[in-house]
Tab-separated table of C-alpha atoms and ligand atoms in Angstrom:
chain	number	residue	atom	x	y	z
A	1	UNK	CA	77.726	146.907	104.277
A	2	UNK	CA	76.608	145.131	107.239
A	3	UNK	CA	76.170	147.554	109.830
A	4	UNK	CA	72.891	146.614	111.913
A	5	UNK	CA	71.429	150.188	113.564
A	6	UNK	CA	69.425	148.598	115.726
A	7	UNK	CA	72.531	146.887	117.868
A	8	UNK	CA	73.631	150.739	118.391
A	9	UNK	CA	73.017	153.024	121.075
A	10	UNK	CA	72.688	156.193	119.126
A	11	UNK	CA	70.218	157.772	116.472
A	12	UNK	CA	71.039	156.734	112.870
A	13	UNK	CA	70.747	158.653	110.281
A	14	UNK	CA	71.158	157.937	106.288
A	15	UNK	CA	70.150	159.392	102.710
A	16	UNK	CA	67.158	158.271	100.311
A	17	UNK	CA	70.120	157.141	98.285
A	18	UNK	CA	71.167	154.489	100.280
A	19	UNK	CA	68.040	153.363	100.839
A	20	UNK	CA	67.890	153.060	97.001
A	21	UNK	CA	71.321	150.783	97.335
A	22	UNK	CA	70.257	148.341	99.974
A	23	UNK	CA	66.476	147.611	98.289
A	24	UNK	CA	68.361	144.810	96.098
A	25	UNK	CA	69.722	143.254	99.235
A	26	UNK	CA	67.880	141.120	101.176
A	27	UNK	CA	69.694	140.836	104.227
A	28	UNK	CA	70.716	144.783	104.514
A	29	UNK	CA	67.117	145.526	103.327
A	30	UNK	CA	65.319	143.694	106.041
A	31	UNK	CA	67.535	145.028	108.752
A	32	UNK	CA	67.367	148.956	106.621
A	33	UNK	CA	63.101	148.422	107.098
A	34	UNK	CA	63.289	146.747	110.590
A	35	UNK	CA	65.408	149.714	111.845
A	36	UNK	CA	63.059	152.649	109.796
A	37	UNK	CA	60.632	151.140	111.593
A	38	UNK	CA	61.534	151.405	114.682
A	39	UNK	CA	62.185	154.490	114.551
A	40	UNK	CA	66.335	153.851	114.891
A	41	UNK	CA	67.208	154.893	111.571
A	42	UNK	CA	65.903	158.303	110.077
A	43	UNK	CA	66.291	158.782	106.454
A	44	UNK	CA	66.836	162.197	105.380
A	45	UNK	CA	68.092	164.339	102.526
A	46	UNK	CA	70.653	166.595	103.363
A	47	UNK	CA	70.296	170.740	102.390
A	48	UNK	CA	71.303	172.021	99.007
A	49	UNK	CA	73.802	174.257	100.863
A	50	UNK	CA	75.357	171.471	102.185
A	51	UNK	CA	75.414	169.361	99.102
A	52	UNK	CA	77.437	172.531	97.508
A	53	UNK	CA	79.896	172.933	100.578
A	54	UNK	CA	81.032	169.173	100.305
A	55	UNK	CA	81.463	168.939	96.111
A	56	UNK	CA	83.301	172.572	97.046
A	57	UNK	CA	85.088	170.360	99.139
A	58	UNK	CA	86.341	167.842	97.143
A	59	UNK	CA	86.824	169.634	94.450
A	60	UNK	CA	89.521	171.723	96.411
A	61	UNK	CA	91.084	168.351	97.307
A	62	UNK	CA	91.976	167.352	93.748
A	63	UNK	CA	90.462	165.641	91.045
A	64	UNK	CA	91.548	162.192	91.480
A	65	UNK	CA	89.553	162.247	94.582
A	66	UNK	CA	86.064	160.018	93.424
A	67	UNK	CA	82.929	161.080	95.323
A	68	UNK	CA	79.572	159.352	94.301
A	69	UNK	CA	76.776	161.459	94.714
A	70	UNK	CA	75.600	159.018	97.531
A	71	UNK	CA	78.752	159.621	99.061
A	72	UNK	CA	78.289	163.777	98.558
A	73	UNK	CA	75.007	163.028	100.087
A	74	UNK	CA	75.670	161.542	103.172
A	75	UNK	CA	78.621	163.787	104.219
A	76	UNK	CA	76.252	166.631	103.329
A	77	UNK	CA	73.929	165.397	106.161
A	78	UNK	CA	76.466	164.692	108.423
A	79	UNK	CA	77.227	168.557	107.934
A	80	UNK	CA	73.680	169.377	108.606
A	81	UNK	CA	73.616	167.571	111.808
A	82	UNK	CA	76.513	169.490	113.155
A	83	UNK	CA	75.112	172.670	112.151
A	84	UNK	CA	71.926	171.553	114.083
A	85	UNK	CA	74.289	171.135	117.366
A	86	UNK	CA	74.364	167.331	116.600
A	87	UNK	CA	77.739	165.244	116.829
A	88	UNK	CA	77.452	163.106	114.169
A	89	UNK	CA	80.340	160.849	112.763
A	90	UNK	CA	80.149	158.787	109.328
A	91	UNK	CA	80.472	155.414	109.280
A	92	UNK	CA	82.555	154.828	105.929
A	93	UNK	CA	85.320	152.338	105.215
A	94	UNK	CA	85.618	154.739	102.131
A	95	UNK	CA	89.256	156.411	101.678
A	96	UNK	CA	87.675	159.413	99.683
A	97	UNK	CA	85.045	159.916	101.911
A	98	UNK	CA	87.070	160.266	105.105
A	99	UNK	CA	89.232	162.849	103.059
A	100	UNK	CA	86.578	164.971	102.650
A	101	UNK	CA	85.251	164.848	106.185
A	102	UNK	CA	88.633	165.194	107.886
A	103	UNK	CA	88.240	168.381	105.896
A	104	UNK	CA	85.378	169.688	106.551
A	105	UNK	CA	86.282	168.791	110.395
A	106	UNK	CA	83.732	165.569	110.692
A	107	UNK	CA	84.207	162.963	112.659
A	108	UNK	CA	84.220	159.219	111.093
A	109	UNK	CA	84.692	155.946	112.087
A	110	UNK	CA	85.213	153.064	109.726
A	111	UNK	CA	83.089	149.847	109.845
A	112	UNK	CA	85.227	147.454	111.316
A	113	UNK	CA	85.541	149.580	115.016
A	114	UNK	CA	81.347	148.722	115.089
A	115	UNK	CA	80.923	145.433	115.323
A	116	UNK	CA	79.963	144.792	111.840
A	117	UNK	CA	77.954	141.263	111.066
A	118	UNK	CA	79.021	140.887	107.101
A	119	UNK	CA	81.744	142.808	105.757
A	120	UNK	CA	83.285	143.129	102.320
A	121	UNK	CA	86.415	144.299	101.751
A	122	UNK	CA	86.242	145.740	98.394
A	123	UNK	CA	89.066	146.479	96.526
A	124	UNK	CA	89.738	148.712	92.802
A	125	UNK	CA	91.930	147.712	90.740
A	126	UNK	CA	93.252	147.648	86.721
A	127	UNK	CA	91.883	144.797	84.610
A	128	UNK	CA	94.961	145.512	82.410
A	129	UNK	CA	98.018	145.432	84.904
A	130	UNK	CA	96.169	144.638	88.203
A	131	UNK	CA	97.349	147.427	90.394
A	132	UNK	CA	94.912	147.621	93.194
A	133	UNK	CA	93.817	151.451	94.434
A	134	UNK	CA	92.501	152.461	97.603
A	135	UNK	CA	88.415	153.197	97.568
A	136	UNK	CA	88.099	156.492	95.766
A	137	UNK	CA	91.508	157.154	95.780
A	138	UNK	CA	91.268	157.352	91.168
A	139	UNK	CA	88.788	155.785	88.769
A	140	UNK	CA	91.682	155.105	86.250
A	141	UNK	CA	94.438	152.928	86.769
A	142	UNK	CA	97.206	155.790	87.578
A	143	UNK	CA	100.001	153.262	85.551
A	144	UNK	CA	97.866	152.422	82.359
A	145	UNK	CA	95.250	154.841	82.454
A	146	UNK	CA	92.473	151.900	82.442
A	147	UNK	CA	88.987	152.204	83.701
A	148	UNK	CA	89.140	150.475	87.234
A	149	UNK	CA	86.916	147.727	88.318
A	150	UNK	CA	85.508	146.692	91.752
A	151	UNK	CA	85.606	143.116	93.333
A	152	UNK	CA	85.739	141.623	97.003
A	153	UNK	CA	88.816	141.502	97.840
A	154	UNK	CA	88.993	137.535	98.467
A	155	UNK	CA	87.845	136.993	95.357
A	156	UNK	CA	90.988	139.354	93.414
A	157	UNK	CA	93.314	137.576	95.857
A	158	UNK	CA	92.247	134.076	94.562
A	159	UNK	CA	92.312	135.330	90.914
A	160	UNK	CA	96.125	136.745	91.421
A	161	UNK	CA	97.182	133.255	93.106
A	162	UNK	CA	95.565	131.320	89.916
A	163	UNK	CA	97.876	133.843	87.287
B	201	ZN	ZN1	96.684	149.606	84.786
């Protein structure tokens, strides 16, 4: 989403599956190799133990709580880290995924408090009645029961003022 490691002061750390998000991208793809590279940004797959301890998680915090499994895994590795005697926080604009690491006592920080270069605001909402949702926060429109769908958020703004 923007965020450049290699303007930070700290270690970075990520998941394979990111890596596997960002190798469409040019412009987050450059700066994902430049920063591997260097040595700034360590990509690593978080334990199985930890994997289970954060779906445990979620799971406990209700069903209309959305976790992708990238999102599992990176929260997973955050909980490695801290086992390890690291203080890691998460860098997620994602509502579901600071639920579930307010729970499991992580810190997080969303994107915009890091000096991000691009950002994108995205926003769910219902094709059918165009109720907009919080990231994560349901993956059916709560009203009509629809399957949501994902857009910038300038973009569903424009679309609303043309209706
Ligand atoms: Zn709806």
């Amino acid at each position: 989403m923007g965020l450049d490691p290699s303007g930070l002061d700290f270690d970075c750390y990520s998941v394979p599956e990111v890596t596997e998000e960002l190798r469409q991208q040019t412009g987050p793809s450059f700066r994902l190799h430049a920063s591997t590279s260097s040595g700034k940004l360590k990509i690593q797959s978080p334990t199985k133990t930890s994997l289970t301890d954060v779906s445990d998680k979620a799971k406990t915090l209700g069903d209309k709580l959305v976790l992708s499994p990238t999102d599992t895994a990176v929260i997973a590795l955050a909980l490695d880290l801290l086992k390890q005697g690291e203080n890691p926080v998460i860098v997620s604009d994602d509502y579901a995924v600071q639920n579930v690491a307010e729970e499991l006592s992580l810190t997080y920080q969303s994107l915009a408090t890091l000096g991000i270069r691009e950002k994108y605001n995205w926003v769910y909402y219902c094709p059918a009645c165009f109720r907009q949702y919080p990231t994560g926060a349901t993956q059916d429109c709560t009203v009509c029961g629809t399957r949501l769908k994902r857009k910038p958020l300038d973009k569903v703004a424009a679309k609303q003022r043309d209706s």
